[in-house]
Amino acid sequence: MQFTVKELLAQSPLQQDIKINGWVRTFRSNRFIALNDGSTLQNIQCVIDFEQTNPEILKRITTGACLQIKGILEESQGKGQKVEIKVSDLTILGDSDAETFPIQPKKHSLEFLRENAHLRVRTNTFAAVMRVRSALAFAVHQYFQKNGFFYVNTPIITGSDAEGAGEMFRVSTLNPKSPPITQDGKIDYTEDFFGKETNLTVSGQLEAETFAMALGKVYTFGPTFRAENSNTSRHLAEFWMIEPEMAFYDLDANMDLAEDFIKNVVSYAIANCAEDLTFLEARLLEEEKTKPQQERSDLKLSDKLDFVVNNRFVRLSYTEAIDILKNSTPNKKKKFKYLIEEWGADLQSEHERYLVEKHFQCPVILFDYPAKIKAFYMRLNEDKKTVRAMDILFPGIGEIVGGSQREERLEVLQQKIADLGIDEKELWWYLDLRRFGTAVHSGFGLGFERLVQFVTGMGNIRDVIPYPRTPKNAEF
Ligand code: 4AD
Ligand code: MG
């Protein structure tokens, strides 16, 4: 019978004829093959009788080779594993050149592995990260489906550039060498594929709002694109975002949902990815040892995850945050790159990290930001200065969620659009929501890779997505 390694280890069908496929991790003493098939972190030890094995075949059992093995599962004689396969038949499905295979059984740097992203998933670290990523994606859908949300697929190519969440990538079929030109010398997009200028979406929010105003509670989970030139360990040009949008939710309900949602999906990973998380915790511990003392975290990965699940996130208004930051030691000693001098300043990641990692040592939800530094669609407060925005800030990550209560009043929204110089015609359909049965509604966006980073403890966002897209890099 054909098994995966995971099934074999769980069921232990001792003394039965079994068949298994996988890739060689190591082969030692011409006798012990550590075979991995990706179903679990663990390898299965396959023991061959080298005297009975054709020497030509023996030579071809190299790291990276793909094998089919038939044999009998037995209790292991050696240490390190409970069971092992006594091989009766071995077929080489795919040879691997031991000299040139990049993934040798030794430690490789994350940078080197990024250059070999097509093979890095054959390492324990990346296989573990990608299994956790998959589990988290499932947990996201499960959470929303269980709570009465409908999954909506918002467009990836968009004709509206009004969201303003970031620089966009143009989508065009015009000939870049000789595009049609209008009389005033501009590119004539009426001749383009869609008859207008189109881009890859930066967010599905505005379209999700239209669905919330019919289905009540919806969520998106799809790729989003931002052409910012941010070469940081937290930014990708292509990332996956989860955007729930709920009719009849005010900002408090929105914050409650976001907190419950994050706790729920993190709990799911803790409960279902124990083996991979234990491995990643040990990896992180090793990595921390290479850092200078003051940059090391005192918490283990599992402690960090438990902490988030078991503690209420601190909720703090922007105004309170500014007071704390103004009076903070790094601000007074001019240690911040951007000093906080007055109310209205945009918070940089150094400020967010100070609040979360030094001051509160806990996830923080900041709300009621100055209208000036937030998007046009956020609901204006009575003070006319602040909007019902909220950001969730996480230790080691910074902003993991950005959301708001939306402006549901037509006139207020029109005024905001006019003030920002946006053409109202661009947003005719968005304004229609406020014309036909408007209602209080809210939503947020969670950056999926930042969540995966938090749960796996990986320091660089490039290492939690299969093929990272970043400035000057779109290999694979
Ligand atoms: O704060 P942002 O820009 O919010 C929006 O796009 C809203 N339309 C969301 C909504 O209310 N429906 O992005 C949301 C989250 C951020 O908090 C961050 O976690 C992630 O998306 N994010 C990125 N992740 C990776 N790379 C980037 N370049 C990111 N930009 C934002
Ligand atoms: Mg944001």
mmCIF file of C-alpha atoms in Angstrom, residues 16 59 75 122 133 151 157 201 220 250 256 265 271 274 295 300 312 340 372 374 384 404 470:
data_model
loop_
_atom_site.group_PDB
_atom_site.id
_atom_site.type_symbol
_atom_site.label_atom_id
_atom_site.label_comp_id
_atom_site.label_asym_id
_atom_site.label_seq_id
_atom_site.Cartn_x
_atom_site.Cartn_y
_atom_site.Cartn_z
ATOM 1 C CA GLN A 16 3.150 -4.855 6.295
ATOM 2 C CA LYS A 59 25.837 5.171 -6.621
ATOM 3 C CA GLU A 75 10.538 -1.289 14.696
ATOM 4 C CA ARG A 122 13.266 21.077 0.015
ATOM 5 C CA ARG A 133 1.445 29.189 5.647
ATOM 6 C CA TYR A 151 -15.778 34.905 0.356
ATOM 7 C CA ILE A 157 -7.000 44.371 -12.694
ATOM 8 C CA THR A 201 -5.047 46.367 -7.549
ATOM 9 C CA THR A 220 -11.447 38.839 0.316
ATOM 10 C CA ASP A 250 -18.657 50.391 13.888
ATOM 11 C CA ASP A 256 -13.120 43.275 18.348
ATOM 12 C CA VAL A 265 -5.843 31.823 13.424
ATOM 13 C CA ALA A 271 -2.834 23.449 17.639
ATOM 14 C CA ALA A 274 3.160 21.795 16.552
ATOM 15 C CA GLU A 295 18.726 42.916 19.879
ATOM 16 C CA LYS A 300 10.737 31.948 22.650
ATOM 17 C CA ARG A 312 -6.023 41.535 25.420
ATOM 18 C CA ILE A 340 7.899 63.398 17.370
ATOM 19 C CA LYS A 372 -4.673 64.172 7.076
ATOM 20 C CA LYS A 374 -5.231 58.531 6.416
ATOM 21 C CA LYS A 384 -13.457 67.062 12.388
ATOM 22 C CA SER A 404 -11.361 51.726 9.567
ATOM 23 C CA THR A 470 10.631 42.958 -4.634
#
